[in-house]
Coordinates of C-alpha atoms in Angstrom, one line a residue:
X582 CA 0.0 0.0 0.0
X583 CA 2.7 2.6 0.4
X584 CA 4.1 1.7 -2.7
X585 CA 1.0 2.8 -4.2
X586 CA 0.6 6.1 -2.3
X587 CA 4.0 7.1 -3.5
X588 CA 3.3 6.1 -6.9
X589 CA 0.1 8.6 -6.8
X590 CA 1.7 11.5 -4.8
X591 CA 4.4 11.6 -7.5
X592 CA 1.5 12.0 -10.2
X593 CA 0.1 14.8 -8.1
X594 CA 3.5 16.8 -7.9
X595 CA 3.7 16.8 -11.3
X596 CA 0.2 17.9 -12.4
X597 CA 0.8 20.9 -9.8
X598 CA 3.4 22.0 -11.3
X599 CA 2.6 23.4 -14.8
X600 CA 0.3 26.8 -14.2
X601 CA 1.2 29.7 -17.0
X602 CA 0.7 32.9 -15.8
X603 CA -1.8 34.8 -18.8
X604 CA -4.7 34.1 -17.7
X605 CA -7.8 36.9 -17.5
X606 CA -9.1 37.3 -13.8
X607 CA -5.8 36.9 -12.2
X608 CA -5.8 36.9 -8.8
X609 CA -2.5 39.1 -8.6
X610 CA -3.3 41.3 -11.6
X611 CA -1.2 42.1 -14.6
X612 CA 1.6 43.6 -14.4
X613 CA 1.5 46.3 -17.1
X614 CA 3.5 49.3 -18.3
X615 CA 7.4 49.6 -18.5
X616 CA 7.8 52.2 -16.2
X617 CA 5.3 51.2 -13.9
X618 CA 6.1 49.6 -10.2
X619 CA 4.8 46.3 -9.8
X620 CA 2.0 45.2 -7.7
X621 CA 3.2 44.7 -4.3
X622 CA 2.3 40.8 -4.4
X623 CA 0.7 39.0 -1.3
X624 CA 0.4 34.9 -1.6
X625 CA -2.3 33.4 0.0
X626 CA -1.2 31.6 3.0
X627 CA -1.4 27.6 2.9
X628 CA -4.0 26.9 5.5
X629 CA -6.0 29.4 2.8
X630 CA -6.1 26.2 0.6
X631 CA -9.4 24.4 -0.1
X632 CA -9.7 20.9 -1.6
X633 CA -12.6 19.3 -3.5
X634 CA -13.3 16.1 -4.5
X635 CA -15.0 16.0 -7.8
X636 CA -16.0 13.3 -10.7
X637 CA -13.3 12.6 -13.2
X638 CA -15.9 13.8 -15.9
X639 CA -15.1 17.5 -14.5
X640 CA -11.6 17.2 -16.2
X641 CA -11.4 14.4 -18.5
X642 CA -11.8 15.6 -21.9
X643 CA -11.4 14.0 -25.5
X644 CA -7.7 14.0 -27.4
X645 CA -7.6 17.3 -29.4
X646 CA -8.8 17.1 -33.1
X647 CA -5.3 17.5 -34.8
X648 CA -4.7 19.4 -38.5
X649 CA -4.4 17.0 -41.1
X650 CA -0.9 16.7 -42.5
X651 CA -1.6 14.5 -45.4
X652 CA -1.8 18.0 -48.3
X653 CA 1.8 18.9 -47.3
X654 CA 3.9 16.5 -49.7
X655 CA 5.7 16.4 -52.5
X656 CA 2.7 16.7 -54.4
X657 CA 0.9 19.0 -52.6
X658 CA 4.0 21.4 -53.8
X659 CA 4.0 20.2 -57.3
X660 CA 0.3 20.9 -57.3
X661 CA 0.8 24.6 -56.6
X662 CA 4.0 25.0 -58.6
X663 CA 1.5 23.9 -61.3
X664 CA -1.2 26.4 -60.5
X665 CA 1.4 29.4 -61.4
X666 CA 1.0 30.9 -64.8
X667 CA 3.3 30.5 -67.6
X668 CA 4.3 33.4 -69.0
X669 CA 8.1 35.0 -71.0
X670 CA 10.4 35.4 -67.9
X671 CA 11.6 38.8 -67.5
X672 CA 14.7 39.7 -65.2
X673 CA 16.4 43.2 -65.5
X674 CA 19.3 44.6 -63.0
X675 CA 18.3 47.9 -61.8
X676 CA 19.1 50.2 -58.7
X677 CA 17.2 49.1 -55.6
X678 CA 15.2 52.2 -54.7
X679 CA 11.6 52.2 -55.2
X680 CA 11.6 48.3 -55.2
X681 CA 8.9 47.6 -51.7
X682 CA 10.9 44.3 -51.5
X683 CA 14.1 45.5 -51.0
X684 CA 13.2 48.8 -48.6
X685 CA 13.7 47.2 -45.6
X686 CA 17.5 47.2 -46.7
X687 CA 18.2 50.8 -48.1
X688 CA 16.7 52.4 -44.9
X689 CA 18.1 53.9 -42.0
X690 CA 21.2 53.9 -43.4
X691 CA 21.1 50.0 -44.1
X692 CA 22.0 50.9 -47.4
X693 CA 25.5 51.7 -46.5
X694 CA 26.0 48.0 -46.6
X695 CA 25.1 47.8 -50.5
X696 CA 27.4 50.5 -51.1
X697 CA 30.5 49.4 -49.7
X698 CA 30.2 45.8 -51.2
X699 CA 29.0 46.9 -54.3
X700 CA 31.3 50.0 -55.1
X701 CA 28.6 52.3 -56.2
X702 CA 25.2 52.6 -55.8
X703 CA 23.5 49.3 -54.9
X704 CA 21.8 47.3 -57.8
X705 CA 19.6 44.1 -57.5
X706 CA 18.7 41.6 -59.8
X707 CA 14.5 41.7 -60.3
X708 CA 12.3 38.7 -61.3
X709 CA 9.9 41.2 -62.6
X710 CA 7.3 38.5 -64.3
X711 CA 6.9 35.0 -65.6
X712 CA 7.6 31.7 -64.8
X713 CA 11.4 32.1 -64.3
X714 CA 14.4 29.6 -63.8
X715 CA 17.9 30.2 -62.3
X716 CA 19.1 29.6 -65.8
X717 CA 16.6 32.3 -67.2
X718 CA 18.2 34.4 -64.6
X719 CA 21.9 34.0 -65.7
X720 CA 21.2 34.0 -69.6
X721 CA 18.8 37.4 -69.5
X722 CA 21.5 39.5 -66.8
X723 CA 24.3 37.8 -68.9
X724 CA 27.3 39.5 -66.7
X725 CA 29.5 37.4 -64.9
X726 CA 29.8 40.5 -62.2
X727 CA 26.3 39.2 -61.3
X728 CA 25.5 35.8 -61.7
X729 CA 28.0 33.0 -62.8
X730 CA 27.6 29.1 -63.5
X731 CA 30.5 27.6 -62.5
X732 CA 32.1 24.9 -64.3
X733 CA 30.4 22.2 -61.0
X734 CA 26.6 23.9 -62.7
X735 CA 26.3 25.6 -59.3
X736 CA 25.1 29.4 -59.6
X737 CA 27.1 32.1 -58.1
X738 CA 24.4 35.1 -57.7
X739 CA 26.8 38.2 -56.6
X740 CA 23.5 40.9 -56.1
X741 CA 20.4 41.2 -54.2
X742 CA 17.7 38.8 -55.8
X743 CA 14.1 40.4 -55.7
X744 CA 11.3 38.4 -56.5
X745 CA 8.4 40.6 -57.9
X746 CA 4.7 40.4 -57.0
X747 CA 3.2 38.6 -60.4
X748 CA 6.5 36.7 -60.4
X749 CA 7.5 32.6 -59.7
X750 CA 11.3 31.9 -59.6
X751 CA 11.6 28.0 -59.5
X752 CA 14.7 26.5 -58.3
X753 CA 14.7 22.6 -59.4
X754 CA 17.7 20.7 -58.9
X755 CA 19.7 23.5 -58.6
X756 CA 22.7 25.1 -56.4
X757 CA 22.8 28.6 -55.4
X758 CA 25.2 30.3 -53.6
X759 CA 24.5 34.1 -52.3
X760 CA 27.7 36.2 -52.0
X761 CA 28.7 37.0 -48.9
X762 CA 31.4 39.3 -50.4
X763 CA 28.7 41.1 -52.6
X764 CA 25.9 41.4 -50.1
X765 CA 23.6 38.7 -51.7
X766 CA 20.1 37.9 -50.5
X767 CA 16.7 36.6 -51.8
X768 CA 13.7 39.3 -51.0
X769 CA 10.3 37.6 -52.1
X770 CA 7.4 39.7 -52.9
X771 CA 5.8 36.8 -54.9
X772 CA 5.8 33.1 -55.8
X773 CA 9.6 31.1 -54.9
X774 CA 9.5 27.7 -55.4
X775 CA 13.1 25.8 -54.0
X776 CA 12.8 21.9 -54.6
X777 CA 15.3 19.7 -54.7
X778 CA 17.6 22.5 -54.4
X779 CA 20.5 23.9 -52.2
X780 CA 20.6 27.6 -50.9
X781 CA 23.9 28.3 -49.2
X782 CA 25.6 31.4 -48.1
X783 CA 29.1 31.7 -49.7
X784 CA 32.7 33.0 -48.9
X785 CA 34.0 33.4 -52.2
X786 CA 37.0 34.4 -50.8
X787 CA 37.5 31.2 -49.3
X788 CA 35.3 29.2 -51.4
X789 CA 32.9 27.6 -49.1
X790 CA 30.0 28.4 -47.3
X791 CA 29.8 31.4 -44.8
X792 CA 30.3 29.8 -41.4
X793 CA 29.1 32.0 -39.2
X794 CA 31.5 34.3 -37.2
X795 CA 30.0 37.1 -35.0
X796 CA 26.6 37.9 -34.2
X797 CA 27.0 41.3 -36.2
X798 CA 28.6 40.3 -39.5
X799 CA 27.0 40.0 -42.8
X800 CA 25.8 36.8 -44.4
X801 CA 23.6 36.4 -46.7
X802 CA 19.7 35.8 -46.1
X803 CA 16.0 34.6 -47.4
X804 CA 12.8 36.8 -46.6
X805 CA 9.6 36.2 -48.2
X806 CA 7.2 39.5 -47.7
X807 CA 3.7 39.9 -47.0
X808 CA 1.3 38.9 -49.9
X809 CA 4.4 35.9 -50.9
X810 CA 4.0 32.3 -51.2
X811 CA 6.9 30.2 -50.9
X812 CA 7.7 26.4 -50.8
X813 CA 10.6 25.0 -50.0
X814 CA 10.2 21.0 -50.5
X815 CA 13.4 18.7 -50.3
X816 CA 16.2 21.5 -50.3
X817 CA 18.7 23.0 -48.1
X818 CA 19.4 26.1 -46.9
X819 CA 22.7 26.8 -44.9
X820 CA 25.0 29.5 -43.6
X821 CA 22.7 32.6 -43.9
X822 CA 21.7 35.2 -41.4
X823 CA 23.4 37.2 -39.2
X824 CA 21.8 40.0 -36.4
X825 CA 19.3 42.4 -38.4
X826 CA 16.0 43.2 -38.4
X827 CA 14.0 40.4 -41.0
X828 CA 17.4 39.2 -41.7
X829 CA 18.1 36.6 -39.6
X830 CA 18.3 33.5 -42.2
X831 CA 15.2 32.5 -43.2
X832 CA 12.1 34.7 -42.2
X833 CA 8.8 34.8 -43.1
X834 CA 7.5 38.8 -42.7
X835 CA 4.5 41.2 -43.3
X836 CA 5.4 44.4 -44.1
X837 CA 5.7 47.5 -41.6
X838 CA 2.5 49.1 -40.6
X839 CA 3.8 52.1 -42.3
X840 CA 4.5 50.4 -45.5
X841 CA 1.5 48.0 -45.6
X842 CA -0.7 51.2 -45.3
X843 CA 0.3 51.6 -48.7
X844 CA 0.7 48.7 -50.3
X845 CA -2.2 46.2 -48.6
X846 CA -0.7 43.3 -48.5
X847 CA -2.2 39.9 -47.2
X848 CA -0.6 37.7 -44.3
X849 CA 2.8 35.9 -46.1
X850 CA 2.1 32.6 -46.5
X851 CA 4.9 29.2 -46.5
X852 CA 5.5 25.8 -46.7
X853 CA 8.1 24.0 -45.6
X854 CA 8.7 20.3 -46.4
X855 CA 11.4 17.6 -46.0
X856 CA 14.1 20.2 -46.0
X857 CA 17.1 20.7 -43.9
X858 CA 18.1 24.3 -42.6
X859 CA 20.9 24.0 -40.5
X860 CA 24.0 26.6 -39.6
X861 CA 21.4 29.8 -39.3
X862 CA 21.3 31.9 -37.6
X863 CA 17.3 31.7 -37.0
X864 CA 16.8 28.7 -38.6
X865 CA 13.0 29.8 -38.8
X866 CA 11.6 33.4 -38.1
X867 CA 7.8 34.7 -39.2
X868 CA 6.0 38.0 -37.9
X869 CA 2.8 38.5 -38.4
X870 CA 2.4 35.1 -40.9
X871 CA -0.6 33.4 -41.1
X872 CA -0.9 29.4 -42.3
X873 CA 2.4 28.6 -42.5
X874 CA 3.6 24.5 -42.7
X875 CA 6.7 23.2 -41.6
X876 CA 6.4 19.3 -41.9
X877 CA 9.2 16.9 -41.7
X878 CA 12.0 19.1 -41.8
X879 CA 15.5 18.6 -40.0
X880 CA 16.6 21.8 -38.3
X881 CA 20.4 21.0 -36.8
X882 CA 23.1 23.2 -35.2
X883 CA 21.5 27.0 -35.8
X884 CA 22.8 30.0 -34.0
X885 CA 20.2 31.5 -31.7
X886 CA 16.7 29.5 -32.1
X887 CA 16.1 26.1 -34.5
X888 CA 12.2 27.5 -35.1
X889 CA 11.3 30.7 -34.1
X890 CA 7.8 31.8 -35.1
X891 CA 7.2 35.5 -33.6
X892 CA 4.8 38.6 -33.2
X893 CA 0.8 38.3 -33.9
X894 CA 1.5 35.4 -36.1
X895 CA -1.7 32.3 -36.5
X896 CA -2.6 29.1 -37.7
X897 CA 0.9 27.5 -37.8
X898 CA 1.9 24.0 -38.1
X899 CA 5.2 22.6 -36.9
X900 CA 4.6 19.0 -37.3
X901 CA 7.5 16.0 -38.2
X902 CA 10.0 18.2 -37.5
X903 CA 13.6 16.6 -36.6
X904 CA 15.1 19.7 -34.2
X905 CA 18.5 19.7 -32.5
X906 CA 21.8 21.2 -32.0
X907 CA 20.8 24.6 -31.3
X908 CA 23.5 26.7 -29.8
X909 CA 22.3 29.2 -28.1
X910 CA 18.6 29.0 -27.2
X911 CA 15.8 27.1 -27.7
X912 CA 15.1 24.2 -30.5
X913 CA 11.3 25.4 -31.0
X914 CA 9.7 28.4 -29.4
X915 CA 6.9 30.6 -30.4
X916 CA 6.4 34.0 -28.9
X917 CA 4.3 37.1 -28.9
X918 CA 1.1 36.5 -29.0
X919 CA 1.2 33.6 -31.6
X920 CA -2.0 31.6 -31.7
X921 CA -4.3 29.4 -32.6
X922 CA -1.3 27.0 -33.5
X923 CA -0.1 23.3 -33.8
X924 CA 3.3 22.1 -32.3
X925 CA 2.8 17.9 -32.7
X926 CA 5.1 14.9 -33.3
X927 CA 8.8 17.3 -33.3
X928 CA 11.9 15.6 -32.0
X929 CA 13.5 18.4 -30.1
X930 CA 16.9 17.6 -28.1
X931 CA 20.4 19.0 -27.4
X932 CA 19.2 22.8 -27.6
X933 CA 21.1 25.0 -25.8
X934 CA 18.3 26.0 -23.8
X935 CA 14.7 24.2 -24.1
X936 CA 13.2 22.4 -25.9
X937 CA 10.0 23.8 -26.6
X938 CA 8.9 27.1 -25.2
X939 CA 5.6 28.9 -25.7
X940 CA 6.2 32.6 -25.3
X941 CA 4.6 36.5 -24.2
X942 CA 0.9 35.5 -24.5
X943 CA 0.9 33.5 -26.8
X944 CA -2.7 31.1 -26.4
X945 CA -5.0 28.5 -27.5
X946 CA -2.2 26.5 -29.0
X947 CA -1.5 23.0 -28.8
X948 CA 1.6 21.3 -28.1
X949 CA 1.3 17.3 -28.7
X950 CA 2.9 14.3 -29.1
X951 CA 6.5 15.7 -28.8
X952 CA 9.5 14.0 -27.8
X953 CA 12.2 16.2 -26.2
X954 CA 14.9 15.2 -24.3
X955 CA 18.7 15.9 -23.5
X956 CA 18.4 20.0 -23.8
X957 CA 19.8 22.2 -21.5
X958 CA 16.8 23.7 -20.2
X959 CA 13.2 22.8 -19.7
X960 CA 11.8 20.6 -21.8
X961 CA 8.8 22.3 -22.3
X962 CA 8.4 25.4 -21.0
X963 CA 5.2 28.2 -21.1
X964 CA 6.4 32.1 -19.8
X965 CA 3.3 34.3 -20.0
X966 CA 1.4 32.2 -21.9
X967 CA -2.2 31.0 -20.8
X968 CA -4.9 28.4 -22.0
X969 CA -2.9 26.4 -24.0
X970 CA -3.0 22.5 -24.0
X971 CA -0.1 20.1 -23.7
X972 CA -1.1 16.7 -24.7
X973 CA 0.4 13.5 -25.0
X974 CA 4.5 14.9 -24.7
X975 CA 7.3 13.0 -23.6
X976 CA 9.9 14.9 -21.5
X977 CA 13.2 12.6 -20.8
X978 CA 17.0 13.6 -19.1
X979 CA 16.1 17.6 -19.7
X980 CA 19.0 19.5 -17.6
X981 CA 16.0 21.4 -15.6
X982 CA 12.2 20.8 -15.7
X983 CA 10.3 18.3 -17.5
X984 CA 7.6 21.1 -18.0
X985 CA 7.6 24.7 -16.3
X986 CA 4.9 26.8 -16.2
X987 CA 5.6 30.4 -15.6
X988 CA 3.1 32.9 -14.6
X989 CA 1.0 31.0 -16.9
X990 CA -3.2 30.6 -16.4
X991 CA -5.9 27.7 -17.6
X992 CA -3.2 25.5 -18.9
X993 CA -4.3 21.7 -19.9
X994 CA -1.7 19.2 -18.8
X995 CA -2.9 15.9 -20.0
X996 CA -1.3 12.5 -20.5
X997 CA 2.2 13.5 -20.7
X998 CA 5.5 11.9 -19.6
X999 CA 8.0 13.6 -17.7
X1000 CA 11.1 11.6 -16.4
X1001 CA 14.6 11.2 -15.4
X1002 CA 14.3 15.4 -15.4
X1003 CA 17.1 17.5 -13.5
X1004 CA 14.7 19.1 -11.2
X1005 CA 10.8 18.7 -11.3
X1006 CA 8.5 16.7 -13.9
X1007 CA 6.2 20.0 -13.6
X1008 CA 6.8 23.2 -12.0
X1009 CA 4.1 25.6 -11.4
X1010 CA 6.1 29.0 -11.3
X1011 CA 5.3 32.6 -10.0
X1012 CA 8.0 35.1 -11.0
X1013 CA 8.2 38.7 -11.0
X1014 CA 9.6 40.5 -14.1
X1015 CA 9.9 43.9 -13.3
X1016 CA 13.6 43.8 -13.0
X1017 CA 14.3 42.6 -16.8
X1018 CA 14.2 45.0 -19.5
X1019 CA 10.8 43.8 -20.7
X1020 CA 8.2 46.6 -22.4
X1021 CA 5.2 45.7 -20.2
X1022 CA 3.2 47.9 -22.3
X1023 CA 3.5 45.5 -25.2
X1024 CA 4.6 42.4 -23.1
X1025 CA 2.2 42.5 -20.6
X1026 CA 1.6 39.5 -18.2
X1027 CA -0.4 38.0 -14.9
X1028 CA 1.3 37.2 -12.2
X1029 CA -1.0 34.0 -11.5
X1030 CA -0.8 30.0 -12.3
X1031 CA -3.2 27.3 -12.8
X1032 CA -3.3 24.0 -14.5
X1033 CA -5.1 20.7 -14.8
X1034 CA -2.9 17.7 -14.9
X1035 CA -4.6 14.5 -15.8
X1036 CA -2.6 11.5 -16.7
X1037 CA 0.5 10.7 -17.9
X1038 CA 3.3 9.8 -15.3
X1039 CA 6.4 11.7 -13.7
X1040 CA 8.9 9.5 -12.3
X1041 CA 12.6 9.7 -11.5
X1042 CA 13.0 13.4 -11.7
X1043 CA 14.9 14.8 -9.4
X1044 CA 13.6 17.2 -7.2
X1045 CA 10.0 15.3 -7.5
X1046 CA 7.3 15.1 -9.8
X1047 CA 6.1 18.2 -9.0
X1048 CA 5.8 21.8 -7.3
X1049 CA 4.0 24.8 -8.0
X1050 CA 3.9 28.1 -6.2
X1051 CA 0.5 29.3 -4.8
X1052 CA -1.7 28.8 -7.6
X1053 CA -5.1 30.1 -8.7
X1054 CA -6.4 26.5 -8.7
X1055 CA -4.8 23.0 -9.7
X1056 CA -6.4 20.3 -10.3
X1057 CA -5.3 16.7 -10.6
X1058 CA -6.6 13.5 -11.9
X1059 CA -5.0 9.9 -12.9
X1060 CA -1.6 11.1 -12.7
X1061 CA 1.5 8.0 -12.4
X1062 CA 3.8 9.4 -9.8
X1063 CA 5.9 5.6 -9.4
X1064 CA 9.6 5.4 -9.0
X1065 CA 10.5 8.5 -7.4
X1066 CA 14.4 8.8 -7.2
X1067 CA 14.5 10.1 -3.7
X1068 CA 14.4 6.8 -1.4
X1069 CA 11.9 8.3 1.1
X1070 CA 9.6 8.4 -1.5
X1071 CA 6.9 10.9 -2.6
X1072 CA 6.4 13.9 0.1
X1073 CA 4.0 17.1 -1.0
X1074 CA 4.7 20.4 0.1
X1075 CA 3.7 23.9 0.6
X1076 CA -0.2 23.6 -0.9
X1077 CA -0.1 19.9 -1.8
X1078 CA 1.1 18.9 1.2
X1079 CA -1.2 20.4 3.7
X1080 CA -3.7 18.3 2.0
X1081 CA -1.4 15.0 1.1
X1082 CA -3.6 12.3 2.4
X1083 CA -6.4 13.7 1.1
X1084 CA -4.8 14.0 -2.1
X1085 CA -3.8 10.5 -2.2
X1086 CA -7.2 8.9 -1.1
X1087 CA -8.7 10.5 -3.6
X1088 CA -7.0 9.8 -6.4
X1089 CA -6.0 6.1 -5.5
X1090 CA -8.7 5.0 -3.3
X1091 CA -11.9 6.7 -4.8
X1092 CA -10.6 6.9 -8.6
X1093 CA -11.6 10.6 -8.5
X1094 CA -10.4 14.3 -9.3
X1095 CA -8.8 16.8 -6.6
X1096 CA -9.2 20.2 -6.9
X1097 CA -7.1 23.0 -4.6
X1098 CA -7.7 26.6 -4.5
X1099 CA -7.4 29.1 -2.1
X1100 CA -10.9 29.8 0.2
X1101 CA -11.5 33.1 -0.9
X1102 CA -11.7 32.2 -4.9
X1103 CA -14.4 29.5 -4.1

C-alpha cells in the first residue's frame, strides 16, 4: 500500500506544477507598463487552501482534433507550382530604390552596406514577371559580375535577388550560392519555389560556405514579404543570417505598418517540407504570418533559435519536424502573442536552452505528441502564456524541468511523460519581471498560475514530480507518480502537502479528481 501512495503523490506533484501565468481574472493582476512599479504581491497563505473532491468527468476531456498533414507532400507542392501561370520570364538589374521588396535594406542607413560591397550605388537583380528559372536568370542578366555558372553547374548570384509580386522563380535541382562578399540575399514579394535545391551562403574568398562568425557580421539571407508564397520542398538552406531586423536566415514577414498602409498586402504565407536548414542563424523566423507548414523538416546546429515563429502570427503547423543542435537558445519556441497553432510529433533535443517554449501571451495553441529530451533547459516550457494545451509529450534527461509553467493561467496538462528530469517533472512558477528590460506595455503578463494535470506519469525526476507556487487552482486526476528517485519516496509540500492524504485517497482510493484553491476564490 505505500508503494501505491508514492506512486500517486508523484503524479500529483507533477500535475501541480505546470500553471502559466496569462490568464484573465488573475488573482495578482497584470503587471503592465514599463515604467510602472509592480503590484506589491501577497500569496495566499497555505491553510487558505481548499480541496474538492469532484467526478473525473469534471476534467477528462477528449484527445484534441489535430490538423491533417496528409496535403503537405511532394505533391501537394508540385500541385501549386502547377497552379502558377506560364508566362516570358523577365529579369532586369536595376538600382534598388523604389523596389517595396528590398526597402527594408536601403533604410536607416542600411543601405550603407550595399554600397561598400557593391562600389557604387546598390543594384539588385529583379524577377519582374513569368515563370522564371535560375538559368533564365543567368542568360537574361548575362554579366559574370552578377551571376556566374560555375564549371560544378552551381550558380554564383553576386546581387540582391528580388522576386516581384506577379512573379514565380523556381529552383529545381539546382545550387545557389549568395555572396557574402557582394551582399547577396533573396527578398520575395511573390511566388519562390526551391525543390530539390541547395541555398547556401558563400565566402568566395574562401570558397565555401559562410560559417558564421559574430553575431553582427553580414551573411547572406532569405525573406519572403507579405502577400508571398513560398515552398521549400526537399532543399537545403545553410550559412545565412546574421543579427538584423528580418534578416536573420530565413524569415517569413508582413510588411511594416507604415509600409503595408500603402501597399495592402495579405498575411505571407509558407510551406516548408522535407528540407534541412541547418547553420542559421534563425533557422526559422515569421512576424505577423498566417498558415504557415513546416512538416518533416531537419533543423540542426543553428545560432540563436532552430524554429522561431514571432509577433501576432496564427494558424501555424510545426509537425514531423527533426530539431537539434541549437546553440544558443531554444530548438522550437513561439512568442508574442502567436495563436491558434499546432506544435505535434517534433523531435526536439540537445538545444542550448529548451526544448520547446511557448512565449509572451501566446494562447490557444496545442503542443502534442513531442518527444524532447537531452536540452539544457526545460523541456517544455510556457512564460506568459495562458490556455494552452499540452497533450500527449514526452519529456526525458532535460537538464531542468520536464515542463515549467511560468506565470501561466488555464493550462491543460494531460497525459504526458516527464522523467529522469534535473529538477521537477512539472513546475508551477510565480515570478516577478519587473527587474528585466521587458516593455510591459507591449509584453504584458499575470502574475497567476493554474493548470489541470490529468494522466501521464512523472517518475525519477529529481527534485520530485512536482511543485507549484501558490496557484489560482490545480487540479489533478490519474496522474502516475511511481519510482521516485529520492528513497523516502513521494512527500507534497507547501499547498499539496497540507492536503497530502487527502490528495492520495482520492485519487488512489476513490478513482476521483482533486481540486485545490485558495478559500476566498471558491
Amino acid at each position: 500500500m505505500k508503494a501505491a501512495i508514492n506512486c500517486f503523490a508523484l503524479v500529483a506533484l507533477v500535475l501541480v506544477s505546470i500553471s502559466p501565468a496569462h490568464g484573465a481574472g488573475s488573482r495578482h493582476g497584470a503587471i503592465r507598463g514599463s515604467t510602472a512599479t509592480p503590484p506589491v504581491v501577497t500569496a495566499p497563505a497555505l491553510e487558505d487552501y481548499g480541496m474538492e473532491v469532484q467526478s473525473s468527468e469534471a476534467v477528462v476531456r477528449d484527445k484534441p482534433e489535430l490538423p491533417d498533414l496528409s496535403g503537405y507532400t511532394r505533391e501537394g507542392v508540385e500541385a501549386r507550382l502547377n497552379g502558377r501561370p506560364d508566362g516570358p520570364p523577365q529579369v532586369v538589374v536595376q538600382r534598388i530604390a523604389d523596389v517595396a521588396a528590398l526597402g527594408d535594406f536601403v533604410d536607416e542607413g542600411r543601405a550603407r552596406e550595399w554600397v561598400v560591397r557593391q562600389f557604387s550605388h546598390p543594384q539588385a537583380i529583379l524577377v519582374n514577371s513569368g515563370k522564371v528559372t535560375l538559368e533564365d536568370v543567368h542568360r537574361l542578366v548575362n554579366d559574370k559580375r552578377y551571376v556566374e555558372k560555375r564549371e560544378d553547374g552551381a550558380y554564383i548570384v553576386r546581387l540582391p535577388l528580388a522576386i516581384r509580386q506577379d512573379a514565380t522563380l523556381v529552383l529545381r535541382d539546382d545550387t545557389l550560392l549568395l555572396s557574402e562578399e557582394r551582399g547577396s540575399f533573396i527578398a520575395n514579394d511573390g511566388w519562390m519555389f526551391a525543390i530539390d535545391s541547395k541555398i547556401l551562403g558563400w565566402r568566395e574568398k574562401e570558397n565555401g560556405p559562410a560559417v558564421f562568425r559574430k553575431a553582427a557580421d553580414f551573411r547572406p539571407f532569405f525573406v519572403s514579404w507579405g502577400g508571398s508564397e513560398t515552398f521549400i520542398l526537399g532543399t537545403e538552406m545553410a550559412y545565412l543570417g546574421y543579427n538584423q531586423s528580418k534578416s536573420y536566415g530565413f524569415s517569413v514577414a508582413q510588411y511594416s505598418e507604415f509600409d503595408n498602409a500603402r501597399l495592402k498586402r495579405s498575411a505571407p504565407h509558407a510551406w516548408l517540407v522535407e528540407s534541412t536548414f541547418h547553420e542559421i542563424y534563425y533557422g526559422f523566423y515569421c512576424y505577423e504570418a498566417e498558415d504557415v507548414a513546416i512538416v518533416n523538416n531537419v533543423y540542426h546546429d543553428n545560432i540563436v533559435y532552430g524554429i522561431d515563429p514571432h509577433d501576432y502570427s496564427s494558424n501555424l503547423i510545426i509537425a514531423g519536424n527533426e530539431v537539434y543542435g541549437t546553440r544558443e537558445k531554444h530548438g522550437i519556441i513561439i512568442s508574442r502573442e502567436v495563436n491558434d497553432s499546432w506544435i505535434i510529433g517534433n523531435r526536439s533535443y540537445r538545444n542550448g536552452l529548451s526544448g520547446i517554449v511557448l512565449d509572451r501571451q501566446s494562447r490557444r495553441n496545442v503542443v502534442a505528441d513531442n518527444v524532447v529530451y537531452d536540452n539544457n533547459g526545460d523541456g517544455i516550457g510556457l512564460y506568459e502564456s495562458p490556455d494552452n494545451l499540452l497533450w500527449g509529450n514526452r519529456l526525458m534527461n532535460n537538464l531542468r524541468n520536464g515542463i515549467r509553467v511560468r506565470n501561466s493561467t488555464d493550462v491543460g496538462v494531460y497525459h504526458n511523460v516527464a522523467v529522469f528530469n534535473g529538477t521537477w517533472g512539472i513546475l508551477g512558477q510565480l515570478k516577478d519581471l519587473s527587474a528585466t528590460d521587458r516593455d510591459f506595455e507591449e509584453d504584458f503578463y499575470d502574475y497567476a498560475v493554474s493548470m489541470t494535470v490529468v494522466g501521464g506519469e512523472l517518475a525519477s525526476n529529481a527534485s520530485g514530480p512536482i511543485n507549484t507556487d501558490n496557484p489560482q487552482y490545480i487540479a489533478l486526476y490519474g496522474v502516475d507518480m511511481r519510482f521516485p528517485r529520492s528513497k523516502a519516496g513521494i512527500h507534497f509540500s507547501g499547498v499539496l502537502g497540507e492536503h497530502q492524504m487527502q490528495i492520495f485517497d482520492a485519487l488512489m482510493n476513490q478513482d476521483r479528481a482533486v481540486l485545490l484553491q485558495p478559500l476566498s476564490m471558491r
